[in-house]
């Protein structure tokens, strides 16, 4: 009886917290269906659903184009980061060389430098390379990240070193060992890192703003900002419609990722 | 067929202390060679140096007359079984077994054939599609074994492969590994801390302690004539009984804490040339004193039994002797109670003597019962 009461209380608290945390998104979702007049009245729910806001959002901006750009850039950064970080982590764990630990600590100490501090030199580099308004300019600076290398190195280190030694005795090449053994072994960390890098890139604002000055490769986050300042009086319904469209991929990824994570954890528990 | 030869091999991890020092031994082709010693004595290090997983600090290692100090592990014609089996967790049993064959350019049909032959030999045929975590400890052990023998390397290295199994399975695997080795005529270099495995499996064994070779030889020779006190205590279960003894050259006797008095042949006294010795006697050579056992060269003494173990076919008596615990092993079942006074006898021909200062053997037993079956017909 006591246990049941405790459970009810726990779920009550969880529900309230979830509602508080989720409220802004929920409210944005509701606003996106309201007309301007209804919004000004301060209603929480509109009397009827209007889809005009969505229509307007897509009309006023090349939103589909922006979405496509964001998708390409996020996917490229995700793949690039996974490849670079996992290979770097492999070297830091499995290939002994002089000064390996020193180099690793130097490498992860870059995590303490805020990204904004390196923005100017990075921008100059991109400009010199003539990469303004290109996908490379938007993606390549994010391929080698200390965080991803650190995360994967921690997981790679849990691989028994006998697996590597058995492969060495059998004459299996480093690359084959990496692809066939290390990657499947650390699938869960790779998925986690992939989701993380996709989302961070999707939500990036400042860097795309700096290195783009026309619509060709511009991302959806900048599009949202444009939606706000196009007219004197911002049409919040349209902005919120845009916001909802933009956060959908985030939510989808979160749901898929969560499912994978749970599966991974269950597998781990069996061992 | 290739011999493995170690010449003045040394290993140091920190360039200050030597983990292995001056190891010289020749392992013959087709031989079952066991490396045995207490944990931390450097057995794994030596095996890993042979495999090429650890650098050689000093000395030379040759495999088949060729110096291989700097050769990559995969070029040394070896296979290896690890203590924790090192199976790839997300590959099936079959994939685990053939994984190494793909690099050796074995055609696919051949791979499958070899895998099935090895699986049949080790009773794994029904498990080929399972993942390692769906197998019991003994089955995983067999997969590791299958993976080692499937690539038909002439030399196989094993590092304590049976230490994670229960006693019954261990006994079974001991004879299976031995049979496979004989059948395939592999050169086996086998590491264990268990002297029973060493005694039962090895054609020759090498006892290692603190990085130094104590003795190399066939198990029976090592058992009968241990080179020093360490080997005497390490090989044999229960271990050899040891105690300090003094030689009195004047009346040609050896005395152990005034309770055992043995007559010594004069030539032995001359040869040994020391007075302070350690006497060693195997538990099975301490028998009940009877009127017949009173021959020249034997000594009778009485002990108070402190503990008795009746094991069905043999009886172990424990008693305090010369500041240590001694054991006597008698065949059959004996009704002896704790606290009983039992007369024991031992014969000079059955004892070992060690130099107390160096620990080295100076007299080996001459009385060893060796039984032979000759011309038996039923
Ligand atoms: N990678 C290493 N670095 C430093 N010392 C080591 C290393 N591996 C083993 N040792 C040391 O070498 C000695 C022998 O170890 P090992 O060969 O594993 O012993 P065994 O296998 O006989 O138990 C031990 O004292 C151990 O601490
Ligand atoms: Mg070891």
Short mmCIF file of C-alpha atoms in Angstrom, two decimals, chain A:
data_model
loop_
_atom_site.label_atom_id
_atom_site.label_comp_id
_atom_site.label_asym_id
_atom_site.label_seq_id
_atom_site.Cartn_x
_atom_site.Cartn_y
_atom_site.Cartn_z
CA UNK A 1 0.00 0.00 0.00
CA UNK A 2 2.81 2.31 1.02
CA UNK A 3 4.67 1.42 -2.17
CA UNK A 4 1.68 2.30 -4.32
CA UNK A 5 1.30 5.69 -2.60
CA UNK A 6 4.95 6.41 -3.16
CA UNK A 7 4.62 5.50 -6.81
CA UNK A 8 1.61 7.77 -7.27
CA UNK A 9 3.46 10.68 -5.64
CA UNK A 10 6.51 10.04 -7.79
CA UNK A 11 4.53 10.00 -11.00
CA UNK A 12 2.68 13.15 -9.98
CA UNK A 13 5.93 15.02 -9.46
CA UNK A 14 7.32 13.68 -12.73
CA UNK A 15 4.20 14.72 -14.64
CA UNK A 16 4.27 18.25 -13.24
CA UNK A 17 7.98 18.67 -13.98
CA UNK A 18 7.56 17.30 -17.48
CA UNK A 19 4.71 19.74 -18.08
CA UNK A 20 6.72 22.72 -16.80
CA UNK A 21 9.71 21.80 -18.94
CA UNK A 22 7.62 21.08 -22.00
CA UNK A 23 5.32 24.07 -21.66
CA UNK A 24 7.18 26.53 -23.93
CA UNK A 25 7.18 24.01 -26.78
CA UNK A 26 3.56 23.16 -26.17
CA UNK A 27 2.59 26.82 -26.12
CA UNK A 28 4.55 27.49 -29.32
CA UNK A 29 2.72 24.57 -30.89
CA UNK A 30 -0.67 26.03 -29.87
CA UNK A 31 0.25 29.54 -31.01
CA UNK A 32 1.21 28.24 -34.44
CA UNK A 33 -2.47 27.45 -35.04
CA UNK A 34 -3.82 30.86 -33.90
CA UNK A 35 -4.58 33.97 -35.89
CA UNK A 36 -2.97 37.24 -34.85
CA UNK A 37 -6.10 38.49 -33.16
CA UNK A 38 -6.59 35.42 -31.01
CA UNK A 39 -2.99 35.59 -29.87
CA UNK A 40 -3.35 39.18 -28.71
CA UNK A 41 -6.37 38.22 -26.61
CA UNK A 42 -4.00 35.97 -24.65
CA UNK A 43 -5.96 32.79 -25.19
CA UNK A 44 -4.29 29.51 -24.39
CA UNK A 45 -6.40 27.57 -26.86
CA UNK A 46 -7.75 28.86 -30.13
CA UNK A 47 -11.36 28.18 -30.99
CA UNK A 48 -10.51 26.79 -34.38
CA UNK A 49 -7.39 25.40 -35.99
CA UNK A 50 -5.81 27.57 -38.66
CA UNK A 51 -3.12 26.15 -40.92
CA UNK A 52 -2.52 29.50 -42.64
CA UNK A 53 0.51 30.23 -40.46
CA UNK A 54 2.32 27.22 -41.86
CA UNK A 55 1.38 28.18 -45.37
CA UNK A 56 2.67 31.73 -44.81
CA UNK A 57 5.90 30.52 -43.27
CA UNK A 58 6.70 28.45 -46.34
CA UNK A 59 5.62 31.26 -48.69
CA UNK A 60 7.62 34.07 -47.12
CA UNK A 61 10.84 32.09 -46.91
CA UNK A 62 12.53 29.32 -48.87
CA UNK A 63 11.95 27.23 -45.75
CA UNK A 64 12.15 23.89 -47.57
CA UNK A 65 15.47 24.95 -49.06
CA UNK A 66 16.77 25.98 -45.65
CA UNK A 67 15.62 22.72 -44.14
CA UNK A 68 17.47 20.82 -46.83
CA UNK A 69 20.63 22.86 -46.19
CA UNK A 70 20.41 22.25 -42.45
CA UNK A 71 19.92 18.58 -43.06
CA UNK A 72 22.89 18.25 -45.39
CA UNK A 73 25.15 20.22 -43.07
CA UNK A 74 24.09 18.39 -39.91
CA UNK A 75 24.47 15.00 -41.57
CA UNK A 76 27.92 15.88 -42.95
CA UNK A 77 29.15 17.14 -39.60
CA UNK A 78 27.75 14.03 -37.92
CA UNK A 79 29.50 11.65 -40.31
CA UNK A 80 32.69 13.70 -40.32
CA UNK A 81 32.82 13.85 -36.56
CA UNK A 82 32.13 10.13 -36.18
CA UNK A 83 34.86 9.19 -38.63
CA UNK A 84 37.49 11.60 -37.32
CA UNK A 85 36.75 11.13 -33.62
CA UNK A 86 36.57 7.35 -33.75
CA UNK A 87 39.81 7.05 -35.68
CA UNK A 88 41.56 9.49 -33.36
CA UNK A 89 40.22 7.62 -30.33
CA UNK A 90 41.42 4.33 -31.83
CA UNK A 91 44.93 5.70 -32.20
CA UNK A 92 44.90 7.05 -28.64
CA UNK A 93 43.84 3.66 -27.26
CA UNK A 94 45.37 0.97 -29.48
CA UNK A 95 48.47 2.41 -31.12
CA UNK A 96 51.32 3.02 -28.71
CA UNK A 97 53.56 5.93 -29.69
CA UNK A 98 55.87 8.32 -27.88
CA UNK A 99 54.13 11.13 -26.04
CA UNK A 100 50.68 9.69 -26.66
CA UNK A 101 49.22 10.72 -23.31
CA UNK A 102 50.75 14.20 -23.50
CA UNK A 103 49.25 14.74 -26.94
CA UNK A 104 45.90 13.46 -25.76
CA UNK A 105 45.80 15.84 -22.80
CA UNK A 106 46.83 18.73 -25.00
CA UNK A 107 44.04 17.72 -27.38
CA UNK A 108 41.29 17.51 -24.76
CA UNK A 109 42.47 20.71 -23.09
CA UNK A 110 41.04 22.47 -26.15
CA UNK A 111 37.64 21.62 -24.67
CA UNK A 112 38.27 24.40 -22.16
CA UNK A 113 38.59 27.04 -24.89
CA UNK A 114 35.12 28.33 -25.76
CA UNK A 115 34.20 27.99 -29.42
CA UNK A 116 33.50 31.70 -29.65
CA UNK A 117 37.12 32.51 -28.82
CA UNK A 118 38.34 30.64 -31.88
CA UNK A 119 35.68 32.05 -34.14
CA UNK A 120 37.67 34.94 -35.59
CA UNK A 121 40.75 32.91 -36.62
CA UNK A 122 38.48 30.22 -37.99
CA UNK A 123 36.54 32.79 -39.96
CA UNK A 124 39.74 34.23 -41.42
CA UNK A 125 40.88 30.76 -42.45
CA UNK A 126 37.58 30.04 -44.16
CA UNK A 127 37.71 33.39 -45.90
CA UNK A 128 41.26 32.80 -47.13
CA UNK A 129 40.20 29.44 -48.49
CA UNK A 130 37.36 31.19 -50.25
CA UNK A 131 34.87 28.92 -48.53
CA UNK A 132 32.27 31.60 -47.70
CA UNK A 133 28.82 30.39 -48.79
CA UNK A 134 29.95 26.80 -49.20
CA UNK A 135 29.06 23.56 -47.43
CA UNK A 136 32.74 22.92 -46.64
CA UNK A 137 32.94 26.22 -44.78
CA UNK A 138 29.95 25.25 -42.69
CA UNK A 139 31.02 21.68 -41.91
CA UNK A 140 34.77 21.02 -41.96
CA UNK A 141 35.68 23.24 -38.95
CA UNK A 142 33.54 20.93 -36.80
CA UNK A 143 34.97 17.57 -37.84
CA UNK A 144 37.75 17.29 -35.27
CA UNK A 145 36.17 17.80 -31.86
CA UNK A 146 37.93 16.96 -28.61
CA UNK A 147 34.67 16.04 -26.93
CA UNK A 148 33.83 13.25 -29.37
CA UNK A 149 37.34 11.84 -29.23
CA UNK A 150 37.26 11.88 -25.46
CA UNK A 151 33.87 10.18 -25.28
CA UNK A 152 34.88 7.41 -27.67
CA UNK A 153 38.31 6.93 -26.12
CA UNK A 154 36.66 6.24 -22.77
CA UNK A 155 34.52 3.52 -24.34
CA UNK A 156 37.32 2.06 -26.49
CA UNK A 157 39.39 1.67 -23.35
CA UNK A 158 36.84 -0.83 -21.99
CA UNK A 159 37.64 -3.22 -24.87
CA UNK A 160 39.82 -5.99 -23.41
CA UNK A 161 43.31 -5.58 -24.81
CA UNK A 162 43.42 -9.31 -25.46
CA UNK A 163 40.97 -8.78 -28.34
CA UNK A 164 43.51 -6.54 -30.02
CA UNK A 165 46.33 -8.95 -29.23
CA UNK A 166 44.40 -11.93 -30.58
CA UNK A 167 43.84 -9.96 -33.78
CA UNK A 168 47.53 -9.10 -33.99
CA UNK A 169 48.55 -12.75 -33.58
CA UNK A 170 46.03 -13.74 -36.26
CA UNK A 171 47.43 -11.05 -38.55
CA UNK A 172 44.25 -9.00 -38.83
CA UNK A 173 45.02 -5.49 -40.02
CA UNK A 174 44.40 -2.51 -37.79
CA UNK A 175 41.75 -1.16 -40.11
CA UNK A 176 39.86 -4.46 -40.24
CA UNK A 177 40.04 -4.75 -36.47
CA UNK A 178 38.71 -1.20 -36.18
CA UNK A 179 35.81 -1.75 -38.57
CA UNK A 180 34.86 -5.31 -37.63
CA UNK A 181 35.50 -5.34 -33.88
CA UNK A 182 35.84 -1.87 -32.38
CA UNK A 183 32.95 -0.18 -34.18
CA UNK A 184 30.34 -2.88 -33.42
CA UNK A 185 31.64 -3.13 -29.85
CA UNK A 186 31.12 0.59 -29.27
CA UNK A 187 27.94 1.00 -31.33
CA UNK A 188 26.09 2.71 -28.49
CA UNK A 189 28.67 5.44 -27.92
CA UNK A 190 28.82 6.04 -31.64
CA UNK A 191 25.04 6.47 -31.83
CA UNK A 192 25.09 8.80 -28.83
CA UNK A 193 27.86 10.91 -30.34
CA UNK A 194 26.12 10.92 -33.73
CA UNK A 195 22.85 12.17 -32.26
CA UNK A 196 24.68 14.76 -30.20
CA UNK A 197 26.67 16.17 -33.11
CA UNK A 198 23.63 16.19 -35.41
CA UNK A 199 21.58 18.17 -32.91
CA UNK A 200 24.34 20.65 -32.04
CA UNK A 201 24.90 21.35 -35.71
CA UNK A 202 21.17 21.63 -36.40
CA UNK A 203 20.85 24.24 -33.64
CA UNK A 204 23.96 26.21 -34.61
CA UNK A 205 23.30 29.89 -35.29
CA UNK A 206 26.33 32.17 -35.05
CA UNK A 207 28.72 30.35 -37.38
CA UNK A 208 26.26 29.90 -40.27
CA UNK A 209 25.37 33.56 -39.91
CA UNK A 210 29.05 34.52 -40.24
CA UNK A 211 30.01 32.39 -43.20
CA UNK A 212 26.88 32.83 -45.32
CA UNK A 213 25.65 35.99 -46.95
CA UNK A 214 23.08 34.64 -49.38
CA UNK A 215 20.43 31.96 -49.39
CA UNK A 216 22.42 29.26 -51.21
CA UNK A 217 23.66 27.29 -48.18
CA UNK A 218 21.94 29.20 -45.37
CA UNK A 219 20.45 27.10 -42.55
CA UNK A 220 17.01 27.04 -41.07
CA UNK A 221 17.97 28.68 -37.78
CA UNK A 222 18.88 31.86 -39.65
CA UNK A 223 15.65 31.52 -41.58
CA UNK A 224 13.74 31.66 -38.30
CA UNK A 225 15.47 34.87 -37.38
CA UNK A 226 14.59 36.33 -40.76
CA UNK A 227 10.96 35.44 -40.18
CA UNK A 228 10.95 37.63 -37.11
CA UNK A 229 12.41 40.80 -38.53
CA UNK A 230 10.83 40.85 -41.96
CA UNK A 231 7.97 43.09 -40.93
CA UNK A 232 7.54 45.84 -38.40
CA UNK A 233 5.12 43.93 -36.28
CA UNK A 234 6.22 40.35 -35.97
CA UNK A 235 3.53 37.83 -36.84
CA UNK A 236 4.17 35.43 -33.96
CA UNK A 237 1.84 32.79 -35.31
CA UNK A 238 4.00 32.44 -38.43
CA UNK A 239 7.23 32.44 -36.41
CA UNK A 240 5.90 29.70 -34.16
CA UNK A 241 4.81 27.68 -37.17
CA UNK A 242 8.41 27.94 -38.40
CA UNK A 243 9.73 26.93 -34.97
CA UNK A 244 7.53 23.86 -34.90
CA UNK A 245 8.76 22.79 -38.34
CA UNK A 246 12.36 23.27 -37.24
CA UNK A 247 12.13 21.30 -34.01
CA UNK A 248 10.41 18.29 -35.56
CA UNK A 249 13.67 16.60 -36.68
CA UNK A 250 15.11 17.22 -33.22
CA UNK A 251 12.18 15.46 -31.59
CA UNK A 252 12.23 12.58 -34.07
CA UNK A 253 15.93 12.03 -33.47
CA UNK A 254 15.42 12.14 -29.73
CA UNK A 255 12.72 9.47 -29.85
CA UNK A 256 14.73 7.16 -32.11
CA UNK A 257 17.90 7.72 -30.13
CA UNK A 258 16.15 6.97 -26.86
CA UNK A 259 14.87 3.67 -28.18
CA UNK A 260 18.38 2.69 -29.33
CA UNK A 261 19.86 3.72 -26.04
CA UNK A 262 17.42 1.58 -24.11
CA UNK A 263 18.14 -1.39 -26.36
CA UNK A 264 21.84 -0.89 -25.90
CA UNK A 265 21.54 -0.73 -22.14
CA UNK A 266 19.43 -3.89 -22.05
CA UNK A 267 22.05 -5.69 -24.15
CA UNK A 268 24.79 -4.52 -21.83
CA UNK A 269 22.92 -5.85 -18.81
CA UNK A 270 22.77 -9.34 -20.32
CA UNK A 271 26.53 -9.71 -20.49
#
